[in-house]
Structure formats: structure tokens, C-alpha cells
PDB file of C-alpha atoms and ligand atoms in Angstrom:
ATOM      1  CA  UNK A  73     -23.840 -79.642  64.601  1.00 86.00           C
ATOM      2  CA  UNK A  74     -22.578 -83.122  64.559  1.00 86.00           C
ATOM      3  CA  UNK A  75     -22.242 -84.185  60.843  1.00 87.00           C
ATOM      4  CA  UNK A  76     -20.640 -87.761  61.225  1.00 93.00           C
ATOM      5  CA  UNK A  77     -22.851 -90.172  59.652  1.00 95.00           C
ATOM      6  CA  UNK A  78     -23.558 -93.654  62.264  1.00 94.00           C
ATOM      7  CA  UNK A  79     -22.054 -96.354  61.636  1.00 97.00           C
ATOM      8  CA  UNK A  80     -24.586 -98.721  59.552  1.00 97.00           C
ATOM      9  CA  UNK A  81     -24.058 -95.822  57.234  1.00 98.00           C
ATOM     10  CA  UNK A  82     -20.098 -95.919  57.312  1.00 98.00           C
ATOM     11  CA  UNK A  83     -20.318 -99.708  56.968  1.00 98.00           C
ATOM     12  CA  UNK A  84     -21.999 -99.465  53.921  1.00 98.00           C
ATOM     13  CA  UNK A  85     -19.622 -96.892  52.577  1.00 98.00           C
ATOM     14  CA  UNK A  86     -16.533 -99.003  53.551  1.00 98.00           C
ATOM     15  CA  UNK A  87     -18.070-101.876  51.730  1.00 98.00           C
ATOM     16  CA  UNK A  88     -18.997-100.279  48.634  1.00 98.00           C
ATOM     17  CA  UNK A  89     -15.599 -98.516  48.264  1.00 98.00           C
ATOM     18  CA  UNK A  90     -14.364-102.077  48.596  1.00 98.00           C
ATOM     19  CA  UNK A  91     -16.467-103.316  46.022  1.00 98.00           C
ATOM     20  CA  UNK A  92     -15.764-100.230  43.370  1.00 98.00           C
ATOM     21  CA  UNK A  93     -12.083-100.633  43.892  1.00 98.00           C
ATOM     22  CA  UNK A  94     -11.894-104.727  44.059  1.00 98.00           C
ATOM     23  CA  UNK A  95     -14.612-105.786  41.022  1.00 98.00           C
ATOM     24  CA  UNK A  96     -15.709-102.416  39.051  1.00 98.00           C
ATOM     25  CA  UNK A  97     -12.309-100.372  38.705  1.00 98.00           C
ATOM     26  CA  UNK A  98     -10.328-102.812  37.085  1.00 98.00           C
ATOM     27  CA  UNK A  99     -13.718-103.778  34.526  1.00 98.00           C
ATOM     28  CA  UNK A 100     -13.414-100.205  33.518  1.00 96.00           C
ATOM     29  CA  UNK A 101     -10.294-100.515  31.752  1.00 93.00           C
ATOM     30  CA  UNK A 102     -11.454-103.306  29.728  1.00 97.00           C
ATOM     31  CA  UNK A 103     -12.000-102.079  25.959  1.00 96.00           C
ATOM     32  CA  UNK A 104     -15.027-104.766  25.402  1.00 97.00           C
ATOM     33  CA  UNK A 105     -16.901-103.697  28.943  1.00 98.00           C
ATOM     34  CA  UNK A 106     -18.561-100.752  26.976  1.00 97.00           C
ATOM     35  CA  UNK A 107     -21.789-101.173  24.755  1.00 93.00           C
ATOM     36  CA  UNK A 108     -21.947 -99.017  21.636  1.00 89.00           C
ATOM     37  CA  UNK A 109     -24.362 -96.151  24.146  1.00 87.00           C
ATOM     38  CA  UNK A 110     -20.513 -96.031  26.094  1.00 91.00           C
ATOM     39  CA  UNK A 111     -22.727 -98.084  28.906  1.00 93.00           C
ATOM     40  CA  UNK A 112     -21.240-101.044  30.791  1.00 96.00           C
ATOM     41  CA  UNK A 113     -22.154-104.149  28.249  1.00 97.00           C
ATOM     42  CA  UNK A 114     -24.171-106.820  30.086  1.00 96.00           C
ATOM     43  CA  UNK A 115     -21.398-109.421  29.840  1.00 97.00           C
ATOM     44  CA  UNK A 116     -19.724-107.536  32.474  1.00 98.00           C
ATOM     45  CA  UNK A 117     -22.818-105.911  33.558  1.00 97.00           C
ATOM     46  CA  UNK A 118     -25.326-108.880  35.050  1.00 97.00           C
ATOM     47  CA  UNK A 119     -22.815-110.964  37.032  1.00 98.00           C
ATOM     48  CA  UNK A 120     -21.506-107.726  38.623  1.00 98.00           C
ATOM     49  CA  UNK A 121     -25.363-106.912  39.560  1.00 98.00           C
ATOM     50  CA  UNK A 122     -25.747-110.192  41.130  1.00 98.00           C
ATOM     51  CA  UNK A 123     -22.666-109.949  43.437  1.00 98.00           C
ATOM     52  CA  UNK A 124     -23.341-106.599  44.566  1.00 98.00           C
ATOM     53  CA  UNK A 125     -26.515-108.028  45.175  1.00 98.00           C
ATOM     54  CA  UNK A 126     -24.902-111.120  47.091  1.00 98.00           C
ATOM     55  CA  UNK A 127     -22.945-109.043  49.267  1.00 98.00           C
ATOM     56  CA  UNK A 128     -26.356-107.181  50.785  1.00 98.00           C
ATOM     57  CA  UNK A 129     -25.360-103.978  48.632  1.00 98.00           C
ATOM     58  CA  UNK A 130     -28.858-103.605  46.313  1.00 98.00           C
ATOM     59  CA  UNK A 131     -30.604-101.055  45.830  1.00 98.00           C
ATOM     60  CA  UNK A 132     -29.711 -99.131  48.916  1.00 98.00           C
ATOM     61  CA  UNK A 133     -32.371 -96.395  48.552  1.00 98.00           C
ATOM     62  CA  UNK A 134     -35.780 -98.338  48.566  1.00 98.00           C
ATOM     63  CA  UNK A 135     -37.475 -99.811  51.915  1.00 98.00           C
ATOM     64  CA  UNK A 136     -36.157-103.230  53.536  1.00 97.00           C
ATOM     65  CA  UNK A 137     -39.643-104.819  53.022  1.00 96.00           C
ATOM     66  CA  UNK A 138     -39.215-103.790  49.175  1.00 97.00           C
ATOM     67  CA  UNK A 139     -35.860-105.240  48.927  1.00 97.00           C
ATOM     68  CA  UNK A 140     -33.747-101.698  49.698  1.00 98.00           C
ATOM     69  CA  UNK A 141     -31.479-100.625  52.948  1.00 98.00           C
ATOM     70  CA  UNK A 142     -34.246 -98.350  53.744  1.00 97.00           C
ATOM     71  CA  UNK A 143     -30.750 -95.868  54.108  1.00 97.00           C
ATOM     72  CA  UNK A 144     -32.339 -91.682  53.998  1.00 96.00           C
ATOM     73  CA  UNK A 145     -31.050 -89.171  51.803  1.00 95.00           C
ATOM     74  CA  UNK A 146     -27.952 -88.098  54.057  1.00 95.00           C
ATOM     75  CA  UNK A 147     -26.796 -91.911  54.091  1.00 97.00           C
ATOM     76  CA  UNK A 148     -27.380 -92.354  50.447  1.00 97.00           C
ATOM     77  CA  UNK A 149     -25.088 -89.491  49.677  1.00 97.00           C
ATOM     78  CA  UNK A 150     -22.437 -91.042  51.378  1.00 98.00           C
ATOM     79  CA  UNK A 151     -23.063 -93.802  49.027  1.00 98.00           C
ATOM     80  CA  UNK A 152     -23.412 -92.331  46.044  1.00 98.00           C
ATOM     81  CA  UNK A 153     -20.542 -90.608  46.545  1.00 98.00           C
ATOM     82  CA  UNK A 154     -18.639 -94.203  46.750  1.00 98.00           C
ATOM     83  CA  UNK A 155     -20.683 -95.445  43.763  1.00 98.00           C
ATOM     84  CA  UNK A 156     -19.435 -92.520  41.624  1.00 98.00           C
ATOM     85  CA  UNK A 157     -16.000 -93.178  42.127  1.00 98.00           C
ATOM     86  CA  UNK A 158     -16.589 -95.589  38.811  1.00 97.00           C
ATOM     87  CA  UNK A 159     -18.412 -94.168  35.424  1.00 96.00           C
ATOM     88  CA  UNK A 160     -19.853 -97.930  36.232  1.00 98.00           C
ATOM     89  CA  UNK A 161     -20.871 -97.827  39.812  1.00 98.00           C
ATOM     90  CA  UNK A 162     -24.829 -96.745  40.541  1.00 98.00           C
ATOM     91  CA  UNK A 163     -25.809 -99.091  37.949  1.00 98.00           C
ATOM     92  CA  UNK A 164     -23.881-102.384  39.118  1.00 98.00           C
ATOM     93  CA  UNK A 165     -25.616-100.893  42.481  1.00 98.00           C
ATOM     94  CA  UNK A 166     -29.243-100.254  41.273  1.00 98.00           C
ATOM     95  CA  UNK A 167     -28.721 -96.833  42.240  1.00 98.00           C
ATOM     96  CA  UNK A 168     -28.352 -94.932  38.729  1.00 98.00           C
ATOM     97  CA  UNK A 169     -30.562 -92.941  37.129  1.00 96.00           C
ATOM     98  CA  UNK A 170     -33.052 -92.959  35.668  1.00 97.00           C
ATOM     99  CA  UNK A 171     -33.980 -95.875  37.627  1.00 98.00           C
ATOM    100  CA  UNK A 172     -33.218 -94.672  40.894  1.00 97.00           C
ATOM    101  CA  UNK A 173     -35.123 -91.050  40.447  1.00 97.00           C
ATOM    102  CA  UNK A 174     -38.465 -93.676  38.927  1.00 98.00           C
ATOM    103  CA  UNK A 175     -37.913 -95.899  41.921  1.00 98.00           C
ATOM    104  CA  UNK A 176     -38.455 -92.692  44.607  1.00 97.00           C
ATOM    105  CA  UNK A 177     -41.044 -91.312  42.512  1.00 98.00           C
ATOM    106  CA  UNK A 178     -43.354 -94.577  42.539  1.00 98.00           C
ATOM    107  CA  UNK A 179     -42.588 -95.303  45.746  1.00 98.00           C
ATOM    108  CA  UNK A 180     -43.525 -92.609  47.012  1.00 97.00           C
ATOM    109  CA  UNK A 181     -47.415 -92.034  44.842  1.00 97.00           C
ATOM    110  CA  UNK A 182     -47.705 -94.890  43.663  1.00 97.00           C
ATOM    111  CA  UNK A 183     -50.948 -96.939  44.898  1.00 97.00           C
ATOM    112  CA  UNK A 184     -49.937-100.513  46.317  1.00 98.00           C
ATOM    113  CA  UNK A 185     -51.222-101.917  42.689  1.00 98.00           C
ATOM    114  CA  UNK A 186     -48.996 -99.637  40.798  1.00 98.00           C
ATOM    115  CA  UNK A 187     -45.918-100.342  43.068  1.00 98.00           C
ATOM    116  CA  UNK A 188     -46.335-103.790  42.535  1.00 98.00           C
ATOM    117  CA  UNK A 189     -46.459-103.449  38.802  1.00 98.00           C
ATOM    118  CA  UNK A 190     -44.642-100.982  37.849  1.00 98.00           C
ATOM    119  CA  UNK A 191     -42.140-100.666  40.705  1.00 98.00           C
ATOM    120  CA  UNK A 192     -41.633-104.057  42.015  1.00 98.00           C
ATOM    121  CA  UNK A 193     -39.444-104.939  38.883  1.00 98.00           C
ATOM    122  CA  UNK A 194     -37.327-102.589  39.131  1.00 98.00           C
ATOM    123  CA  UNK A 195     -36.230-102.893  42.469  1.00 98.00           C
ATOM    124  CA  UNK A 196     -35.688-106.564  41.621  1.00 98.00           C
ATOM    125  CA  UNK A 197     -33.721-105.517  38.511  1.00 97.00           C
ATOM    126  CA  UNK A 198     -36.005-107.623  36.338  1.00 98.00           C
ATOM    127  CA  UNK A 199     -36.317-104.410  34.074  1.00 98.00           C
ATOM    128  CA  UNK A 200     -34.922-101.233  33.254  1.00 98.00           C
ATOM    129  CA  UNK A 201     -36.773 -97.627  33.179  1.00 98.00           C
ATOM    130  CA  UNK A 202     -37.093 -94.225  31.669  1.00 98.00           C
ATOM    131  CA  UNK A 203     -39.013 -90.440  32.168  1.00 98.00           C
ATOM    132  CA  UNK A 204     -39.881 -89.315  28.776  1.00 98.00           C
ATOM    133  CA  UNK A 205     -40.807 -85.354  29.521  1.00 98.00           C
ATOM    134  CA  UNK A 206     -38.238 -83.412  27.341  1.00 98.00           C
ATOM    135  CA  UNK A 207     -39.212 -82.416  23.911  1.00 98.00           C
ATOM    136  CA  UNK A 208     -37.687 -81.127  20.476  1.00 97.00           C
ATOM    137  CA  UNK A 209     -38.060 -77.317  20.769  1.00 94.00           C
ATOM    138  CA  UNK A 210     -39.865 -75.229  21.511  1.00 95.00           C
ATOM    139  CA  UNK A 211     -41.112 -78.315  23.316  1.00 96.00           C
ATOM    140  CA  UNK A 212     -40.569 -79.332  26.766  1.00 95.00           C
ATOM    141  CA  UNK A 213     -37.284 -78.487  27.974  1.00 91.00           C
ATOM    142  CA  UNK A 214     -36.301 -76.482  31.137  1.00 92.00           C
ATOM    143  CA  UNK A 215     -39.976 -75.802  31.861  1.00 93.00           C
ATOM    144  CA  UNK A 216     -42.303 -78.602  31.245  1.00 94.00           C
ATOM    145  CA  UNK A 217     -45.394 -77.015  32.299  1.00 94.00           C
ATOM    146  CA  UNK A 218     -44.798 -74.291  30.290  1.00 94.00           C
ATOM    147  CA  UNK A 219     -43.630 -75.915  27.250  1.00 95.00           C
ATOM    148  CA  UNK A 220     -45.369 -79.515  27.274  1.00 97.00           C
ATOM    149  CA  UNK A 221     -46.634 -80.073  23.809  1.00 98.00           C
ATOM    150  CA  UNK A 222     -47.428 -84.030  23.903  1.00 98.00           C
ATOM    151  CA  UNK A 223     -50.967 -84.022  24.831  1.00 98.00           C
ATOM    152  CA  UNK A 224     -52.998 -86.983  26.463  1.00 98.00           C
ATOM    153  CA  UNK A 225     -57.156 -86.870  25.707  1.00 98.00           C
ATOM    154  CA  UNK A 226     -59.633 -89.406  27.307  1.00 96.00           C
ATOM    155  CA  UNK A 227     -61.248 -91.350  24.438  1.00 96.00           C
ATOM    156  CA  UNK A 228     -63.667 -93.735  26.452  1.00 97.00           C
ATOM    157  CA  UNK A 229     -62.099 -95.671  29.365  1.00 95.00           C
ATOM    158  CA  UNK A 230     -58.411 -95.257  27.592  1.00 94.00           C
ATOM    159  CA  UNK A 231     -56.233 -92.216  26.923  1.00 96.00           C
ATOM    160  CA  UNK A 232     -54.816 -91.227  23.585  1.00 96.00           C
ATOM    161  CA  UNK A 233     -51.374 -89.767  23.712  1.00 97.00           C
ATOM    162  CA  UNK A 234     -49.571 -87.820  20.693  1.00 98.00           C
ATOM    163  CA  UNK A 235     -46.161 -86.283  21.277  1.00 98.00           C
ATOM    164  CA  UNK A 236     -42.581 -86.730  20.275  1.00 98.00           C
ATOM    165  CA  UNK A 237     -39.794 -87.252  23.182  1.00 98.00           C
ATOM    166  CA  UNK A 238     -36.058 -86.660  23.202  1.00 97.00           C
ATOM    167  CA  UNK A 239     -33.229 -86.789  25.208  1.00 96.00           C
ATOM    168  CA  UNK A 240     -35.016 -89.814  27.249  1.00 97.00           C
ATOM    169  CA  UNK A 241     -32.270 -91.839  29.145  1.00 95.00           C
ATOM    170  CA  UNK A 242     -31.976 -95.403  28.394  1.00 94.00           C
ATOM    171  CA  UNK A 243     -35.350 -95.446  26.214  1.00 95.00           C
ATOM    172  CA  UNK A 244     -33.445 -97.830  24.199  1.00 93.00           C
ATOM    173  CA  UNK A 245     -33.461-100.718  26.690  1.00 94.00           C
ATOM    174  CA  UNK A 246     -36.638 -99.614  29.430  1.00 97.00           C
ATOM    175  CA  UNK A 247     -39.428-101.291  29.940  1.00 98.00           C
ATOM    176  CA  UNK A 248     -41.520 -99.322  32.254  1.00 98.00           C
ATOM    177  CA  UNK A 249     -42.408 -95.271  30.986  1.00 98.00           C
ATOM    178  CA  UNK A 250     -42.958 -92.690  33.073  1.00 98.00           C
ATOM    179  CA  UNK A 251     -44.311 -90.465  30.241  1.00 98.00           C
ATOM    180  CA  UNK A 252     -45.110 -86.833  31.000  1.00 98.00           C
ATOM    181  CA  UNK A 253     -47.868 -85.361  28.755  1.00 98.00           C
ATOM    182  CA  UNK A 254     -50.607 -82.399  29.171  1.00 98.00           C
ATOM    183  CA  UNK A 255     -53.970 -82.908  30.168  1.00 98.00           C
ATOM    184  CA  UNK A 256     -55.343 -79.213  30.330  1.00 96.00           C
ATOM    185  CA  UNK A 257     -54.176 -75.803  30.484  1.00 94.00           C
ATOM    186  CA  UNK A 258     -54.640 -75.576  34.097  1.00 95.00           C
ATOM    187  CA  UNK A 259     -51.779 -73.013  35.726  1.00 90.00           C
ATOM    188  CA  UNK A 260     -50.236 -75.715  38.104  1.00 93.00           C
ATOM    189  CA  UNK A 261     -52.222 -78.854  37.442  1.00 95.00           C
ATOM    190  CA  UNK A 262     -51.834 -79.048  33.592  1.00 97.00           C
ATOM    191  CA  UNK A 263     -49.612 -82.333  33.506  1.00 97.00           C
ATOM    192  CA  UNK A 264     -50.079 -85.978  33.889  1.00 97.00           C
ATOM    193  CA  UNK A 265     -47.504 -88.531  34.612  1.00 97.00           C
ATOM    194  CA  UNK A 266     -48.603 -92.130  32.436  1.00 97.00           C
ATOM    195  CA  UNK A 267     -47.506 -95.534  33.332  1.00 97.00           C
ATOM    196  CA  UNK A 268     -46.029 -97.058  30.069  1.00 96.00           C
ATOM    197  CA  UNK A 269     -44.957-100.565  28.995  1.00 98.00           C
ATOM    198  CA  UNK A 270     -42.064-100.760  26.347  1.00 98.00           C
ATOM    199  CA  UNK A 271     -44.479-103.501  25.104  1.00 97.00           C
ATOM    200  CA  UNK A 272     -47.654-101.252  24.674  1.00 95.00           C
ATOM    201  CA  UNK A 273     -48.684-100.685  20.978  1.00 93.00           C
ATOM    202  CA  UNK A 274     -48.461 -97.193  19.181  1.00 93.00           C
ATOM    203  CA  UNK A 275     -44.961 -95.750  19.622  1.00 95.00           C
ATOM    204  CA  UNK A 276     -41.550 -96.045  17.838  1.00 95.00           C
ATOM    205  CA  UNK A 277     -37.934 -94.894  19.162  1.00 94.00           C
ATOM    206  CA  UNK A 278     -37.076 -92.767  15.906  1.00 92.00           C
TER     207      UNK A 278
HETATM  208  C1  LIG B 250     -27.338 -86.185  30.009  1.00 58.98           C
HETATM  209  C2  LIG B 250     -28.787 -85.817  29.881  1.00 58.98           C
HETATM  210  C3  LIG B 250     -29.750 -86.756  30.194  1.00 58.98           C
HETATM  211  C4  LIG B 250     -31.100 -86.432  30.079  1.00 58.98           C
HETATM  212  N1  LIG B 250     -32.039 -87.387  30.382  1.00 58.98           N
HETATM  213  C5  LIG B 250     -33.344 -87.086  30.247  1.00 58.98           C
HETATM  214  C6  LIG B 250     -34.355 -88.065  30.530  1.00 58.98           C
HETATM  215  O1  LIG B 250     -34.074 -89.206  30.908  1.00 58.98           O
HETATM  216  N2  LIG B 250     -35.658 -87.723  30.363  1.00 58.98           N
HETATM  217  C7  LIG B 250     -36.024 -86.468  29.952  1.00 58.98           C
HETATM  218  O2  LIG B 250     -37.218 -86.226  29.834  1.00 58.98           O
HETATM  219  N3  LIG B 250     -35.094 -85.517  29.672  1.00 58.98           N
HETATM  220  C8  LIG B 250     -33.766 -85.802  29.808  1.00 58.98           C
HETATM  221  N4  LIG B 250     -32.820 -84.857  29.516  1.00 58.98           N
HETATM  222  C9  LIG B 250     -33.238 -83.546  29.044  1.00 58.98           C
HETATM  223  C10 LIG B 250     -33.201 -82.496  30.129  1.00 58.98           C
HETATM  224  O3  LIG B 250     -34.200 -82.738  31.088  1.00 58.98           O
HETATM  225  C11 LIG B 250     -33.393 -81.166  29.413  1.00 58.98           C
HETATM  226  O4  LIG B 250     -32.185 -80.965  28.727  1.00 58.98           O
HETATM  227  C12 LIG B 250     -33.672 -80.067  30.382  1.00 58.98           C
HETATM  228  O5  LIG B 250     -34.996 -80.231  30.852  1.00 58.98           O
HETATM  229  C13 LIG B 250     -33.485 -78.710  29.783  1.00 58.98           C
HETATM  230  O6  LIG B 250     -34.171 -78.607  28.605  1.00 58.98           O
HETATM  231  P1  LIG B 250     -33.410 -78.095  27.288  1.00 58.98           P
HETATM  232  O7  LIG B 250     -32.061 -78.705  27.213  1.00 58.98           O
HETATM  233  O8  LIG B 250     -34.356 -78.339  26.180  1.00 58.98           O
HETATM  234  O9  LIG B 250     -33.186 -76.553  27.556  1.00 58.98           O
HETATM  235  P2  LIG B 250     -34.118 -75.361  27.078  1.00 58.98           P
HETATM  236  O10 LIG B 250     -35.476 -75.524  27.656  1.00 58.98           O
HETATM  237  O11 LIG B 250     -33.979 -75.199  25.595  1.00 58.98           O
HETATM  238  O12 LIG B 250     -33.411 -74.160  27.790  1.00 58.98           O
HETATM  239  C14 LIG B 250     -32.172 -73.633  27.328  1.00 58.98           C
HETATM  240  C15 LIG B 250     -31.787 -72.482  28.228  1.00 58.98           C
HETATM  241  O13 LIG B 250     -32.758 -71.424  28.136  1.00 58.98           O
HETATM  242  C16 LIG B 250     -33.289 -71.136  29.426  1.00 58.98           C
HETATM  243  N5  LIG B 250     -34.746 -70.954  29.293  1.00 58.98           N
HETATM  244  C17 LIG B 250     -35.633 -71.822  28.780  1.00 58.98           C
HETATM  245  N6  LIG B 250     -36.883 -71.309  28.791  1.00 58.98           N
HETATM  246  C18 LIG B 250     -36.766 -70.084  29.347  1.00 58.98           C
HETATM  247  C19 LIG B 250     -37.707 -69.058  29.648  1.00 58.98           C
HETATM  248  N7  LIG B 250     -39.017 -69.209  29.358  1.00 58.98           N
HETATM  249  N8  LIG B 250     -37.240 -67.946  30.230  1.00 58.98           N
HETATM  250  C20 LIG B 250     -35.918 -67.796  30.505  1.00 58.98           C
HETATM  251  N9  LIG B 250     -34.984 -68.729  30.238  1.00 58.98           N
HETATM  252  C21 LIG B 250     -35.396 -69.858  29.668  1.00 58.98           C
HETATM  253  C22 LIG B 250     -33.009 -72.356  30.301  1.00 58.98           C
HETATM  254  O14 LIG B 250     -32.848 -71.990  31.669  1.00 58.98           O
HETATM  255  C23 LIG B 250     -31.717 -72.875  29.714  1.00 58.98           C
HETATM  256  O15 LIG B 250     -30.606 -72.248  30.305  1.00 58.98           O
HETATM  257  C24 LIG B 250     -31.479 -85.140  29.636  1.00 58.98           C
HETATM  258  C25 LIG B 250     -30.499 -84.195  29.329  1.00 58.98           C
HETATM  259  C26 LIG B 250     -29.173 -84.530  29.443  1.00 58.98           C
HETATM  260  C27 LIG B 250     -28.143 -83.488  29.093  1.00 58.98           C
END
């Protein structure tokens, strides 16, 4: 078996180890780079976004006609594996998580309406995201489907969610949800993933 990757993906990898080492490395030794969540702080942050950006190195994982490298998993390992040379790297990339696991999900079920609302920014970097599943115990933890207590009822044409989250990634600064909650006790089918705006009414981060 042949494992070398081609060489759009080694170019890539060349120029994002140049990039880590030349403009992220040396920000990470910089006492104010880090936010009070130990996160890069946006004064660093944004204009390292928009050179990585610049230099054709956004977002590497999402199609060309959404604004990616349309690169598949194998080449985005190779990547990633550049990016994480620096605590700082996926982000300055729009590759992290959560944002990056959000981005495939959408992407791939989303409907062309929901991509272009709820995806769409993202991509762009206009705003951040989060997956609120896990729970307070007993809650949701390592099984979801077993352990989902946030429940979501149909009350006319909207749906009425009541739950507490934890552990959610970057809650503090997403916009778009993707919030997990039970619909019925159905074996496999019980859950139902919600599209949620940070600016939608009813919810407080505790
Ligand atoms: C750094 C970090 C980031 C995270 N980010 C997010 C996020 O963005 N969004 C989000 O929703 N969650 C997030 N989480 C939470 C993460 O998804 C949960 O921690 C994970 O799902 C496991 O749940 P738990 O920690 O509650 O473990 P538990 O469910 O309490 O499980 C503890 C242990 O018991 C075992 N266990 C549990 N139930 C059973 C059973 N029925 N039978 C046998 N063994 C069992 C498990 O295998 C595990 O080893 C994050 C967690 C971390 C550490």
C-alpha cells in the first residue's frame, strides 16, 4: 500500500508548518496572547485569522464552492497534525473544534437553507459555535441516548426545550447551537439535534 499523501496535500502541509513556526509559535510565548478561558485573546487572534486566510490556508476541511480546500479526511490529518504543533493552531486555521466537528455535521444534513444560515457563517468566520449534549449527572454523558434528560415538546408550530447543559465548548462566545435534546423514548430515534441562536430568548449560561 502506497501511503504518501500527493502533493497538493504536502503543499499544504509545508505551508502550514511555515505558518505555525513563522507567526503562531513565537505569539505563544507572549503572556497577554491568552484570554482568561487560557484561549488565544482576539488581539492576537483576528489578524492571525485573516492572514492565514490571505495566504489560501482557511478552513481547509469544507468544499471550494463553500470557501474550504475541499482536502478529505487523509489530507486533513496531515494538516491537523501541522496545526497542532501550536496549543493556537486549528483555531487561527478555522479548523478547531467545536467549529470544525459543527461545520462537517451541517454540511453534511443540513438542507441548502440551513447551510446557508447556520453554516455559511462559520465557514466565513463571522461567528463562533458550540454542541450542547452533555449534562450534569446522571444526565447525558458518555451515552446520550441513554441518559438525555433535556427534553424538547411541540407546543404549536414551535418547540419548547427544558434542560441544563455542561461541559459545552466555547458556549461563552458561540453564536450558532447545535443543542441535543429528547424527543421520545424511541430505542434509536429518541434524539433531536436543534438549530440555536446565542440571540434566541429563554436560556442563561449559569
Ligand atoms: C475538554 C472537554 C470538552 C468537552 N466539550 C464538550 C462540548 O463541547 N459539548 C458537549 O456536549 N460535551 C462536551 N464535553 C463533555 C464530554 O462529551 C463528556 O465528558 C463525555 O460525553 C463523557 O461524559 P461524562 O464525562 O459525563 O462521563 P460519564 O457519562 O459520567 O461516564 C463516566 C465513565 O463511566 C462509564 N459509563 C457511563 N455510563 C455507563 C454505563 N451505562 N455502563 C458502563 N459504563 C458507563 C463511561 O464509559 C466513563 O468511563 C467535553 C468534555 C471535555 C473533557
Amino acid at each position: 500500500m502506497d501511503y504518501t499523501l500527493d502533493s497538493n496535500v504536502q503543499d499544504y502541509q509545508k505551508r502550514i508548518r511555515d505558518f505555525v513556526n513563522t507567526h503562531i509559535i513565537p505569539v505563544e510565548l507572549k503572556p497577554d496572547a491568552y484570554d482568561e478561558g487560557e484561549n488565544i485573546a482576539d488581539k492576537y487572534f483576528l489578524p492571525l485569522r485573516e492572514k492565514a486566510r490571505a495566504e489560501g490556508l482557511w478552513c481547509l476541511q469544507m468544499p471550494k464552492e463553500r470557501g474550504g480546500a475541499g482536502l478529505d479526511t487523509v489530507g486533513m490529518a496531515a494538516c491537523y497534525e501541522e496545526m497542532g504543533r501550536s496549543i493556537f493552531g486549528p483555531v487561527v486555521f478555522n479548523s478547531a473544534a467545536p467549529d470544525d466537528g459543527n461545520m462537517f455535521v451541517l454540511e453534511r444534513v443540513g438542507t441548502p437553507a440551513q447551510k446557508e444560515r447556520w453554516l455559511q457563517p462559520i465557514v466565513d468566520g463571522k461567528v463562533r459555535s458550540a454542541l450542547a449534549m452533555t449534562e450534569p449527572a446522571p444526565g447525558s454523558g458518555s451515552d446520550p441516548l441513554g441518559m438525555m434528560l433535556t427534553k424538547a415538546e411541540k407546543s404549536g408550530d414551535k418547540w419548547v426545550v427544558h434542560g441544563h447543559k455542561w461541559f459545552i465548548t466555547g458556549a461563552g462566545v458561540a453564536q450558532h447551537f447545535i443543542l441535543l435534546a429528547r424527543t421520545s423514548d424511541h430505542p434509536r430515534k429518541g434524539l433531536t439535534a436543534f438549530m440555536f441562536d446565542r440571540d434566541d430568548p429563554g436560556w442563561e449560561l449559569v
